[in-house]
Tab-separated table of C-alpha atoms in Angstrom:
chain	number	residue	atom	x	y	z
A	1	UNK	CA	-55.432	29.275	28.756
A	2	UNK	CA	-55.434	25.756	29.193
A	3	UNK	CA	-53.967	23.881	26.589
A	4	UNK	CA	-56.529	21.141	25.357
A	5	UNK	CA	-56.212	17.415	25.201
A	6	UNK	CA	-56.051	15.555	21.946
A	7	UNK	CA	-58.968	15.251	21.061
A	8	UNK	CA	-59.622	11.597	19.777
A	9	UNK	CA	-59.485	12.541	16.040
A	10	UNK	CA	-55.724	13.939	16.844
A	11	UNK	CA	-55.118	10.745	17.908
A	12	UNK	CA	-56.386	8.908	15.107
A	13	UNK	CA	-54.277	11.607	13.067
A	14	UNK	CA	-51.432	11.090	14.947
A	15	UNK	CA	-51.690	7.161	14.890
A	16	UNK	CA	-52.816	7.206	10.860
A	17	UNK	CA	-49.423	9.807	10.681
A	18	UNK	CA	-47.466	7.293	12.196
A	19	UNK	CA	-48.925	3.916	10.531
A	20	UNK	CA	-47.612	5.987	7.222
A	21	UNK	CA	-44.543	6.478	8.353
A	22	UNK	CA	-43.698	3.002	9.476
A	23	UNK	CA	-44.844	2.018	6.001
A	24	UNK	CA	-42.455	4.634	4.245
A	25	UNK	CA	-39.328	3.821	7.150
A	26	UNK	CA	-40.097	-0.094	5.331
A	27	UNK	CA	-40.198	0.581	1.784
A	28	UNK	CA	-36.939	3.155	2.149
A	29	UNK	CA	-35.172	0.420	3.849
A	30	UNK	CA	-35.353	-2.286	2.005
A	31	UNK	CA	-34.704	0.309	-0.617
A	32	UNK	CA	-31.230	0.895	1.009
A	33	UNK	CA	-30.264	-2.179	2.207
A	34	UNK	CA	-31.032	-4.529	-1.358
A	35	UNK	CA	-29.501	-1.057	-3.051
A	36	UNK	CA	-32.197	-0.858	-5.025
A	37	UNK	CA	-34.356	2.375	-6.497
A	38	UNK	CA	-30.725	3.964	-6.554
A	39	UNK	CA	-31.687	7.027	-8.017
A	40	UNK	CA	-30.024	8.205	-11.356
A	41	UNK	CA	-26.954	10.498	-10.736
A	42	UNK	CA	-24.775	12.750	-13.191
A	43	UNK	CA	-27.859	12.518	-15.045
A	44	UNK	CA	-27.131	16.533	-16.810
A	45	UNK	CA	-27.742	16.013	-20.524
A	46	UNK	CA	-24.016	15.967	-22.166
A	47	UNK	CA	-21.807	15.140	-24.577
A	48	UNK	CA	-17.889	14.218	-25.375
A	49	UNK	CA	-16.497	16.783	-27.420
A	50	UNK	CA	-13.038	15.289	-26.311
A	51	UNK	CA	-11.375	12.881	-25.557
A	52	UNK	CA	-7.489	11.107	-25.198
A	53	UNK	CA	-6.720	7.749	-23.110
A	54	UNK	CA	-9.439	7.853	-20.637
A	55	UNK	CA	-10.014	11.642	-20.242
A	56	UNK	CA	-12.975	12.627	-21.534
A	57	UNK	CA	-14.378	16.472	-21.752
A	58	UNK	CA	-17.915	16.683	-21.549
A	59	UNK	CA	-19.696	19.586	-22.176
A	60	UNK	CA	-23.445	20.678	-21.288
A	61	UNK	CA	-26.347	20.740	-23.270
A	62	UNK	CA	-28.005	23.830	-22.405
A	63	UNK	CA	-30.222	26.517	-23.866
A	64	UNK	CA	-29.566	29.341	-22.288
A	65	UNK	CA	-26.104	30.415	-22.055
A	66	UNK	CA	-25.628	33.876	-22.618
A	67	UNK	CA	-22.250	33.978	-21.260
A	68	UNK	CA	-18.956	33.909	-22.097
A	69	UNK	CA	-16.372	32.542	-22.219
A	70	UNK	CA	-17.105	29.228	-21.412
A	71	UNK	CA	-16.117	27.756	-17.659
A	72	UNK	CA	-14.310	24.546	-17.979
A	73	UNK	CA	-13.920	22.556	-14.579
A	74	UNK	CA	-11.176	20.365	-13.816
A	75	UNK	CA	-11.716	17.593	-11.831
A	76	UNK	CA	-9.967	15.478	-9.394
A	77	UNK	CA	-8.532	12.724	-10.797
A	78	UNK	CA	-8.976	10.102	-7.049
A	79	UNK	CA	-12.721	10.181	-7.274
A	80	UNK	CA	-16.099	10.438	-9.596
A	81	UNK	CA	-16.574	13.779	-11.662
A	82	UNK	CA	-20.497	13.299	-11.212
A	83	UNK	CA	-20.322	14.386	-7.753
A	84	UNK	CA	-20.710	18.173	-9.220
A	85	UNK	CA	-23.816	16.828	-10.767
A	86	UNK	CA	-25.122	14.182	-8.553
A	87	UNK	CA	-28.741	15.054	-8.817
A	88	UNK	CA	-31.395	17.345	-10.626
A	89	UNK	CA	-31.767	20.103	-7.459
A	90	UNK	CA	-28.779	18.670	-6.445
A	91	UNK	CA	-26.063	19.616	-9.165
A	92	UNK	CA	-22.770	22.310	-9.149
A	93	UNK	CA	-23.180	22.111	-13.281
A	94	UNK	CA	-27.794	22.231	-13.156
A	95	UNK	CA	-26.941	25.769	-11.756
A	96	UNK	CA	-24.351	27.119	-13.423
A	97	UNK	CA	-25.981	26.004	-16.490
A	98	UNK	CA	-29.020	28.021	-15.191
A	99	UNK	CA	-26.596	31.325	-14.704
A	100	UNK	CA	-26.729	30.962	-18.546
A	101	UNK	CA	-22.820	29.637	-18.552
A	102	UNK	CA	-21.241	27.461	-21.299
A	103	UNK	CA	-20.125	24.832	-19.291
A	104	UNK	CA	-17.837	21.715	-19.927
A	105	UNK	CA	-16.144	18.839	-17.694
A	106	UNK	CA	-12.587	17.192	-18.114
A	107	UNK	CA	-13.705	13.759	-16.289
A	108	UNK	CA	-10.266	11.836	-16.067
A	109	UNK	CA	-11.928	8.177	-16.075
A	110	UNK	CA	-10.874	5.879	-14.219
A	111	UNK	CA	-7.062	4.379	-14.251
A	112	UNK	CA	-6.276	1.239	-14.839
A	113	UNK	CA	-2.874	-0.895	-15.583
A	114	UNK	CA	-2.378	1.319	-18.893
A	115	UNK	CA	-2.302	4.949	-16.882
A	116	UNK	CA	-0.065	3.868	-13.829
A	117	UNK	CA	2.837	5.211	-16.136
A	118	UNK	CA	0.454	9.099	-15.980
A	119	UNK	CA	2.364	11.880	-14.645
A	120	UNK	CA	2.075	15.581	-13.766
A	121	UNK	CA	3.329	16.124	-17.327
A	122	UNK	CA	0.557	14.065	-18.822
A	123	UNK	CA	-2.098	15.721	-17.446
A	124	UNK	CA	0.053	19.593	-16.948
A	125	UNK	CA	1.605	19.158	-21.239
A	126	UNK	CA	-0.612	17.024	-22.658
A	127	UNK	CA	-4.304	16.196	-21.746
A	128	UNK	CA	-5.184	19.647	-20.555
A	129	UNK	CA	-3.826	22.055	-23.012
A	130	UNK	CA	-5.878	20.285	-25.628
A	131	UNK	CA	-8.655	19.333	-24.141
A	132	UNK	CA	-8.973	23.609	-23.593
A	133	UNK	CA	-8.391	24.137	-27.526
A	134	UNK	CA	-10.460	21.895	-27.881
A	135	UNK	CA	-13.345	23.969	-25.360
A	136	UNK	CA	-12.733	27.025	-27.015
A	137	UNK	CA	-13.426	25.271	-30.582
A	138	UNK	CA	-16.364	23.701	-30.073
A	139	UNK	CA	-17.644	27.444	-28.168
A	140	UNK	CA	-16.623	29.398	-30.633
A	141	UNK	CA	-14.681	31.561	-27.800
A	142	UNK	CA	-11.229	32.708	-27.843
A	143	UNK	CA	-10.688	32.235	-24.164
A	144	UNK	CA	-11.612	30.347	-21.296
A	145	UNK	CA	-12.088	30.406	-17.649
A	146	UNK	CA	-10.831	27.851	-15.894
A	147	UNK	CA	-12.585	26.202	-12.429
A	148	UNK	CA	-10.554	23.101	-10.511
A	149	UNK	CA	-11.658	21.544	-7.373
A	150	UNK	CA	-9.524	19.959	-5.175
A	151	UNK	CA	-6.992	18.125	-6.824
A	152	UNK	CA	-8.619	19.273	-10.448
A	153	UNK	CA	-7.010	22.387	-8.766
A	154	UNK	CA	-3.241	22.065	-8.756
A	155	UNK	CA	-3.072	21.042	-12.078
A	156	UNK	CA	-5.464	23.553	-13.193
A	157	UNK	CA	-3.322	26.091	-11.673
A	158	UNK	CA	-0.040	24.537	-13.417
A	159	UNK	CA	-1.494	24.449	-16.819
A	160	UNK	CA	-2.511	27.884	-16.501
A	161	UNK	CA	1.432	28.630	-15.733
A	162	UNK	CA	3.244	26.144	-17.397
A	163	UNK	CA	1.169	27.526	-20.514
A	164	UNK	CA	0.983	31.238	-21.153
A	165	UNK	CA	0.135	30.916	-24.206
A	166	UNK	CA	-3.386	29.659	-23.375
A	167	UNK	CA	-6.043	32.046	-23.251
A	168	UNK	CA	-7.298	31.706	-19.822
A	169	UNK	CA	-8.924	34.612	-18.910
A	170	UNK	CA	-9.858	33.642	-14.990
A	171	UNK	CA	-8.653	30.790	-12.542
A	172	UNK	CA	-11.049	29.261	-9.379
A	173	UNK	CA	-9.590	26.926	-7.021
A	174	UNK	CA	-11.956	25.106	-5.114
A	175	UNK	CA	-10.514	23.128	-2.185
A	176	UNK	CA	-7.527	23.094	-3.723
A	177	UNK	CA	-4.642	21.807	-1.421
A	178	UNK	CA	-1.399	23.507	-1.742
A	179	UNK	CA	0.538	23.287	1.473
A	180	UNK	CA	0.382	19.331	2.540
A	181	UNK	CA	1.589	20.676	6.097
A	182	UNK	CA	-2.582	21.136	7.571
A	183	UNK	CA	-3.209	17.749	6.382
A	184	UNK	CA	-4.198	15.284	8.468
A	185	UNK	CA	-3.790	11.228	8.902
A	186	UNK	CA	-2.057	8.747	6.945
A	187	UNK	CA	-0.284	11.476	4.742
A	188	UNK	CA	1.573	12.288	7.735
A	189	UNK	CA	3.354	8.605	7.286
A	190	UNK	CA	3.697	8.902	4.123
A	191	UNK	CA	5.533	12.383	4.299
A	192	UNK	CA	8.362	11.024	7.714
A	193	UNK	CA	8.938	8.077	5.034
A	194	UNK	CA	7.395	5.511	6.979
A	195	UNK	CA	5.076	4.083	4.462
A	196	UNK	CA	5.933	4.725	0.556
A	197	UNK	CA	4.097	4.546	-1.806
A	198	UNK	CA	5.325	1.117	-3.507
A	199	UNK	CA	4.105	-0.523	-0.600
A	200	UNK	CA	0.245	0.605	-1.021
A	201	UNK	CA	-0.343	0.143	-5.427
A	202	UNK	CA	-1.498	-2.658	-6.269
A	203	UNK	CA	-0.682	-5.204	-8.960
A	204	UNK	CA	-1.845	-2.465	-11.912
A	205	UNK	CA	0.734	0.127	-10.523
A	206	UNK	CA	-2.024	1.950	-9.306
A	207	UNK	CA	-3.377	3.303	-5.258
A	208	UNK	CA	-6.202	1.168	-5.346
A	209	UNK	CA	-9.665	2.170	-5.156
A	210	UNK	CA	-10.319	1.203	-1.638
A	211	UNK	CA	-7.172	2.812	-0.226
A	212	UNK	CA	-8.228	6.025	-1.465
A	213	UNK	CA	-11.722	5.777	0.366
A	214	UNK	CA	-9.942	4.631	3.719
A	215	UNK	CA	-7.457	6.968	3.416
A	216	UNK	CA	-10.430	9.529	3.593
A	217	UNK	CA	-12.507	8.235	5.340
A	218	UNK	CA	-10.194	7.054	8.150
A	219	UNK	CA	-10.636	10.737	9.507
A	220	UNK	CA	-13.175	10.581	10.370
A	221	UNK	CA	-13.667	7.306	11.854
A	222	UNK	CA	-16.977	7.186	13.305
A	223	UNK	CA	-18.525	9.148	10.390
A	224	UNK	CA	-20.516	5.664	9.175
A	225	UNK	CA	-21.942	4.925	12.566
A	226	UNK	CA	-24.066	7.978	13.151
A	227	UNK	CA	-24.187	7.946	9.475
A	228	UNK	CA	-26.546	4.919	10.878
A	229	UNK	CA	-28.457	6.307	12.874
A	230	UNK	CA	-29.429	10.314	11.493
A	231	UNK	CA	-30.626	7.305	8.130
A	232	UNK	CA	-33.016	5.630	10.814
A	233	UNK	CA	-34.169	8.408	12.177
A	234	UNK	CA	-34.837	10.187	8.878
A	235	UNK	CA	-36.232	6.488	6.902
A	236	UNK	CA	-39.226	7.820	6.341
A	237	UNK	CA	-38.414	11.515	4.129
A	238	UNK	CA	-38.066	9.550	0.482
A	239	UNK	CA	-36.581	12.884	-0.468
A	240	UNK	CA	-33.874	12.365	2.312
A	241	UNK	CA	-32.963	8.380	1.534
A	242	UNK	CA	-32.271	9.429	-2.686
A	243	UNK	CA	-30.230	12.461	-1.579
A	244	UNK	CA	-28.244	8.903	0.936
A	245	UNK	CA	-28.307	7.150	-1.215
A	246	UNK	CA	-26.546	9.152	-4.273
A	247	UNK	CA	-24.416	10.400	-1.604
A	248	UNK	CA	-23.305	6.933	-0.443
A	249	UNK	CA	-23.390	5.580	-3.732
A	250	UNK	CA	-20.423	8.421	-4.989
A	251	UNK	CA	-18.606	8.017	-1.519
A	252	UNK	CA	-18.294	4.654	-1.690
A	253	UNK	CA	-17.476	4.605	-5.630
A	254	UNK	CA	-13.769	5.749	-6.136
A	255	UNK	CA	-11.365	5.444	-8.140
A	256	UNK	CA	-7.786	4.360	-8.427
A	257	UNK	CA	-4.677	7.470	-8.891
A	258	UNK	CA	-2.091	6.377	-11.124
A	259	UNK	CA	0.847	4.919	-9.618
A	260	UNK	CA	3.051	7.390	-11.018
A	261	UNK	CA	1.247	11.049	-10.036
A	262	UNK	CA	0.701	8.784	-7.122
A	263	UNK	CA	5.005	8.501	-6.374
A	264	UNK	CA	5.124	12.650	-7.713
A	265	UNK	CA	3.202	14.040	-5.388
A	266	UNK	CA	4.578	12.357	-2.317
A	267	UNK	CA	7.860	13.626	-3.105
A	268	UNK	CA	7.358	17.334	-4.730
A	269	UNK	CA	4.328	17.486	-3.134
A	270	UNK	CA	4.381	16.387	0.563
A	271	UNK	CA	7.942	15.780	1.131
A	272	UNK	CA	9.792	18.836	-0.689
A	273	UNK	CA	6.309	21.640	-0.143
A	274	UNK	CA	7.626	22.238	-3.677
A	275	UNK	CA	3.862	23.692	-4.516
A	276	UNK	CA	3.236	26.013	-1.369
A	277	UNK	CA	7.332	27.401	-2.482
A	278	UNK	CA	5.379	28.518	-5.756
A	279	UNK	CA	8.205	26.384	-8.193
A	280	UNK	CA	7.171	23.177	-9.502
A	281	UNK	CA	9.156	20.685	-11.925
A	282	UNK	CA	6.749	19.876	-15.070
A	283	UNK	CA	8.200	18.187	-18.085
A	284	UNK	CA	11.337	19.246	-17.419
A	285	UNK	CA	11.542	21.911	-16.259
A	286	UNK	CA	9.826	24.019	-13.095
A	287	UNK	CA	6.667	25.808	-13.680
A	288	UNK	CA	6.516	28.833	-10.449
A	289	UNK	CA	3.203	29.947	-9.756
A	290	UNK	CA	4.392	33.808	-10.372
A	291	UNK	CA	4.353	33.319	-14.258
A	292	UNK	CA	-0.062	33.200	-13.643
A	293	UNK	CA	-1.241	37.167	-14.000
A	294	UNK	CA	-4.887	36.163	-15.049
A	295	UNK	CA	-7.337	36.663	-11.980
A	296	UNK	CA	-7.857	34.035	-8.920
A	297	UNK	CA	-10.859	32.912	-7.431
A	298	UNK	CA	-9.698	30.578	-4.311
A	299	UNK	CA	-12.357	28.724	-2.995
A	300	UNK	CA	-12.034	27.718	1.077
A	301	UNK	CA	-13.888	25.453	2.476
A	302	UNK	CA	-14.049	26.155	6.482
A	303	UNK	CA	-14.597	22.226	8.106
A	304	UNK	CA	-12.870	20.848	5.655
A	305	UNK	CA	-11.216	17.910	7.343
A	306	UNK	CA	-9.395	16.306	4.597
A	307	UNK	CA	-7.743	20.154	2.379
A	308	UNK	CA	-8.543	22.402	5.660
A	309	UNK	CA	-8.428	25.415	4.197
A	310	UNK	CA	-4.855	26.742	5.345
A	311	UNK	CA	-2.860	23.914	3.425
A	312	UNK	CA	-4.857	26.235	-0.021
A	313	UNK	CA	-4.218	30.062	1.987
A	314	UNK	CA	-0.954	30.399	1.034
A	315	UNK	CA	-1.693	30.448	-2.990
A	316	UNK	CA	-2.384	33.897	-3.308
A	317	UNK	CA	0.667	35.114	-2.030
A	318	UNK	CA	2.309	32.587	-4.196
A	319	UNK	CA	0.772	34.070	-8.198
A	320	UNK	CA	2.471	37.141	-10.217
A	321	UNK	CA	-1.342	38.111	-10.216
A	322	UNK	CA	-3.048	41.119	-8.366
A	323	UNK	CA	-6.401	40.745	-8.482
A	324	UNK	CA	-6.878	37.644	-6.358
A	325	UNK	CA	-9.899	37.242	-4.055
A	326	UNK	CA	-10.509	34.291	-0.857
A	327	UNK	CA	-14.045	33.206	-0.820
A	328	UNK	CA	-14.434	30.827	2.631
A	329	UNK	CA	-17.478	28.481	2.299
A	330	UNK	CA	-18.715	27.598	5.695
A	331	UNK	CA	-19.188	23.782	4.622
A	332	UNK	CA	-16.909	20.530	4.049
A	333	UNK	CA	-15.093	19.250	1.153
A	334	UNK	CA	-18.004	17.047	-0.919
A	335	UNK	CA	-20.219	19.817	1.031
A	336	UNK	CA	-18.479	23.495	-1.176
A	337	UNK	CA	-19.866	21.651	-4.009
A	338	UNK	CA	-22.341	19.399	-3.570
A	339	UNK	CA	-23.834	19.865	-0.803
A	340	UNK	CA	-26.626	23.151	0.281
A	341	UNK	CA	-24.017	25.525	1.354
A	342	UNK	CA	-22.688	24.674	-2.584
A	343	UNK	CA	-26.205	25.628	-3.922
A	344	UNK	CA	-26.487	29.150	-1.665
A	345	UNK	CA	-23.263	30.221	-1.089
A	346	UNK	CA	-20.487	28.728	-3.010
A	347	UNK	CA	-22.334	28.770	-6.853
A	348	UNK	CA	-23.530	32.214	-5.990
A	349	UNK	CA	-20.202	33.420	-4.957
A	350	UNK	CA	-18.667	32.021	-7.551
A	351	UNK	CA	-21.255	33.233	-10.831
A	352	UNK	CA	-20.692	37.043	-9.016
A	353	UNK	CA	-16.955	36.714	-9.633
A	354	UNK	CA	-16.899	35.336	-12.913
A	355	UNK	CA	-19.610	37.845	-13.743
A	356	UNK	CA	-17.316	41.032	-12.743
A	357	UNK	CA	-14.828	39.360	-13.900
A	358	UNK	CA	-16.313	38.936	-17.573
A	359	UNK	CA	-16.437	41.062	-20.638
B	1	UNK	CA	-39.467	25.833	4.140
B	2	UNK	CA	-40.494	22.542	4.023
B	3	UNK	CA	-40.247	20.650	1.043
B	4	UNK	CA	-43.087	18.055	0.051
B	5	UNK	CA	-42.407	14.395	-0.217
B	6	UNK	CA	-44.997	12.976	-1.828
B	7	UNK	CA	-46.233	9.471	-2.298
B	8	UNK	CA	-49.538	7.512	-3.537
B	9	UNK	CA	-51.435	5.275	-1.561
B	10	UNK	CA	-53.144	2.282	-2.499
B	11	UNK	CA	-56.364	3.682	-3.346
B	12	UNK	CA	-55.180	6.003	-6.108
B	13	UNK	CA	-55.238	9.485	-3.697
B	14	UNK	CA	-51.755	11.066	-3.808
B	15	UNK	CA	-50.731	12.063	0.020
B	16	UNK	CA	-47.630	14.570	1.697
B	17	UNK	CA	-45.689	14.298	4.005
B	18	UNK	CA	-43.403	17.509	4.389
B	19	UNK	CA	-40.775	18.038	6.808
B	20	UNK	CA	-43.894	19.476	8.951
B	21	UNK	CA	-44.979	16.441	9.643
B	22	UNK	CA	-42.204	14.646	10.891
B	23	UNK	CA	-42.098	13.122	13.764
B	24	UNK	CA	-40.527	14.572	17.240
B	25	UNK	CA	-36.839	13.422	17.679
B	26	UNK	CA	-36.903	9.958	18.856
B	27	UNK	CA	-36.015	8.392	22.110
B	28	UNK	CA	-32.505	7.462	21.429
B	29	UNK	CA	-31.300	10.647	19.501
B	30	UNK	CA	-30.651	11.439	22.341
B	31	UNK	CA	-27.962	8.456	23.974
B	32	UNK	CA	-26.676	8.863	19.845
B	33	UNK	CA	-25.936	11.971	20.145
B	34	UNK	CA	-24.504	12.070	23.944
B	35	UNK	CA	-22.312	9.360	22.337
B	36	UNK	CA	-20.944	11.064	19.116
B	37	UNK	CA	-20.228	14.378	21.457
B	38	UNK	CA	-17.792	11.803	23.853
B	39	UNK	CA	-16.323	9.500	21.529
B	40	UNK	CA	-16.005	11.585	18.504
B	41	UNK	CA	-13.723	14.513	18.876
B	42	UNK	CA	-11.522	11.530	20.886
B	43	UNK	CA	-11.510	9.512	17.196
B	44	UNK	CA	-10.844	12.096	15.591
B	45	UNK	CA	-7.762	13.194	17.550
B	46	UNK	CA	-6.790	9.529	17.399
B	47	UNK	CA	-6.040	9.072	13.996
B	48	UNK	CA	-4.595	11.891	13.378
B	49	UNK	CA	-1.263	11.296	16.267
B	50	UNK	CA	1.563	10.124	14.478
B	51	UNK	CA	1.176	6.878	16.616
B	52	UNK	CA	-1.942	5.763	14.753
B	53	UNK	CA	-0.359	6.447	11.329
B	54	UNK	CA	2.820	4.458	12.013
B	55	UNK	CA	0.829	1.675	13.494
B	56	UNK	CA	-1.230	1.773	10.279
B	57	UNK	CA	2.270	1.505	8.044
B	58	UNK	CA	3.987	-0.990	10.041
B	59	UNK	CA	0.201	-2.998	9.919
B	60	UNK	CA	0.228	-2.084	5.734
B	61	UNK	CA	4.380	-3.181	5.322
B	62	UNK	CA	4.217	-6.286	7.537
B	63	UNK	CA	0.741	-7.143	5.384
B	64	UNK	CA	2.646	-6.513	1.908
B	65	UNK	CA	5.378	-8.398	2.881
B	66	UNK	CA	3.268	-11.218	4.382
B	67	UNK	CA	1.501	-11.493	0.983
B	68	UNK	CA	4.938	-11.534	-0.653
B	69	UNK	CA	6.281	-14.032	1.288
B	70	UNK	CA	3.321	-16.407	0.839
B	71	UNK	CA	3.895	-15.575	-3.253
B	72	UNK	CA	7.082	-16.348	-3.162
B	73	UNK	CA	5.914	-20.008	-1.695
B	74	UNK	CA	3.180	-20.643	-3.583
B	75	UNK	CA	4.796	-19.267	-7.130
B	76	UNK	CA	7.929	-21.945	-5.924
B	77	UNK	CA	5.119	-25.057	-5.866
B	78	UNK	CA	2.872	-23.854	-9.005
B	79	UNK	CA	6.583	-23.627	-11.068
B	80	UNK	CA	6.702	-27.609	-9.952
B	81	UNK	CA	3.989	-28.194	-11.818
B	82	UNK	CA	4.775	-25.912	-14.523
B	83	UNK	CA	1.178	-24.347	-14.061
B	84	UNK	CA	1.693	-20.102	-13.809
B	85	UNK	CA	2.024	-18.288	-10.743
B	86	UNK	CA	0.180	-15.158	-9.782
B	87	UNK	CA	3.058	-13.559	-10.378
B	88	UNK	CA	4.053	-14.603	-13.569
B	89	UNK	CA	-0.401	-13.576	-14.717
B	90	UNK	CA	1.242	-9.958	-12.898
B	91	UNK	CA	4.542	-9.846	-15.156
B	92	UNK	CA	2.094	-10.434	-17.881
B	93	UNK	CA	-0.512	-7.876	-17.332
B	94	UNK	CA	1.781	-4.892	-16.540
B	95	UNK	CA	4.106	-6.177	-19.652
B	96	UNK	CA	0.589	-5.868	-21.930
B	97	UNK	CA	-0.307	-2.583	-20.522
B	98	UNK	CA	2.918	-1.379	-20.989
B	99	UNK	CA	2.269	-2.143	-24.077
B	100	UNK	CA	-0.651	-0.725	-24.822
B	101	UNK	CA	0.117	2.471	-22.781
B	102	UNK	CA	3.123	2.311	-25.380
B	103	UNK	CA	0.536	2.252	-28.405
B	104	UNK	CA	-1.727	4.997	-26.798
B	105	UNK	CA	1.286	7.449	-27.173
B	106	UNK	CA	1.970	6.382	-30.478
B	107	UNK	CA	-1.626	6.650	-31.472
B	108	UNK	CA	-1.967	10.133	-29.822
B	109	UNK	CA	1.680	11.337	-30.997
B	110	UNK	CA	0.177	10.664	-34.773
B	111	UNK	CA	-2.790	12.404	-33.732
B	112	UNK	CA	-0.788	15.248	-32.567
B	113	UNK	CA	0.533	15.481	-36.262
B	114	UNK	CA	-1.849	14.780	-38.160
B	115	UNK	CA	-3.516	17.037	-36.608
B	116	UNK	CA	-0.730	20.127	-37.223
B	117	UNK	CA	-0.173	19.259	-40.979
B	118	UNK	CA	-3.764	20.001	-41.633
B	119	UNK	CA	-4.067	23.314	-39.377
B	120	UNK	CA	-1.015	24.352	-41.441
B	121	UNK	CA	-2.167	26.505	-44.141
B	122	UNK	CA	-0.966	25.752	-47.528
B	123	UNK	CA	2.569	28.194	-47.928
B	124	UNK	CA	1.455	30.140	-51.473
B	125	UNK	CA	4.354	31.913	-53.337
B	126	UNK	CA	5.489	35.103	-51.752
B	127	UNK	CA	4.045	34.783	-48.981
B	128	UNK	CA	6.026	36.713	-45.485
B	129	UNK	CA	5.845	33.196	-43.211
B	130	UNK	CA	6.192	35.757	-40.263
B	131	UNK	CA	1.656	36.989	-41.571
B	132	UNK	CA	0.467	33.410	-41.962
B	133	UNK	CA	-2.392	33.967	-39.551
B	134	UNK	CA	-2.914	37.381	-40.647
B	135	UNK	CA	-6.662	37.575	-42.266
B	136	UNK	CA	-7.156	39.560	-45.772
B	137	UNK	CA	-10.415	41.108	-45.653
B	138	UNK	CA	-12.566	40.451	-48.451
B	139	UNK	CA	-12.999	43.702	-50.954
């Protein structure tokens, strides 16, 4: 059968569609260039139920709570927590709420000069135990599930191991670095002593947000360039542009890292590799991962260029629990929590595991 | 599955532009993808080498050293006219931050003490301290 030549109606339709796309491109192009019309991020309804220093425990509103225990998300200290609640339909937290969980999140805020002395002991022995007790109080539950993302997973593990009195039923770690050997980039200069933390601290005594951003973005130096090519190609698509603005906004919205904890990370995690050995000095004593006896789900992102799966894989052998599950997600470091893979694979996987491990 | 993008045309009618309506790939896309395939693996490997890390580290230290030298000289000059330098301001900020951190620490300890004293149940005569958490069932 021969293909029929396009009719004049088809041609007119094609011209009309192209003209419309050009109009959308122009409108969205102005939005992106001027930074206007940015979608609202972190919009899920929540309440601050506890605060100490810059740390806040957020409790998310929901009329769908059917499950116990509550889930307390421990976020990383080097980026903004709203990535887990980026936009409606692109929200890890929204999905957990829809599944009936009672969700809390520990947001560490933005460090300034006052926080330059924040060390591991402050987070592990002061902030986290108090925040967890407050979550228990608010939820009326007698135990919690902990979910730590990236460096938040390290804090969650150390708190669980260092405070066996805390009623932690299950622990989930996502893209959490345990052995820093597989990490690449500038971190190797720190490991070999070519660079010291004091060389990169700013006048507040913290690692500046720009340095944190450069450290991550330097691992994919061409990403920004080709990102613009994708944007230009899909500039006509409102949904794509909104997603782009939300994500690009978050990527450039990093926070400083307290100088004290940066020094401890380099010395103890990177140079002495103590975490990979399952022991870590905090607050004058040595915390051992072998003291973690609750069930553990270790979620790893297979395409993670910041925390490769090899940096997380050893965790199962270090904990004392005999109920350890590994979940490999085909996503990057951010995508595992905030991308399409998050909604289709990560969250369903975590929910299924938590349901199987709850009363 | 296509996700509709809805927009309102100037005459008030609503038009949907779905992913099914998306244009074919532009002519330049193949070129960009080709460059990406050639350049990106090389660039990614380069930034993972010790040479690159050492070079950036050396530049960072050099920048810090130059900054400190400029600050020392500008400090000397400003002090000749009895004016504060950026270093002076930084020292004061650091002292203020230390005081604020100390106050925060003291405030938190006070809060913990208050919580401890309010949560401790009053000791009744003859009560066994080891059973202070036992609940008494109502009659």
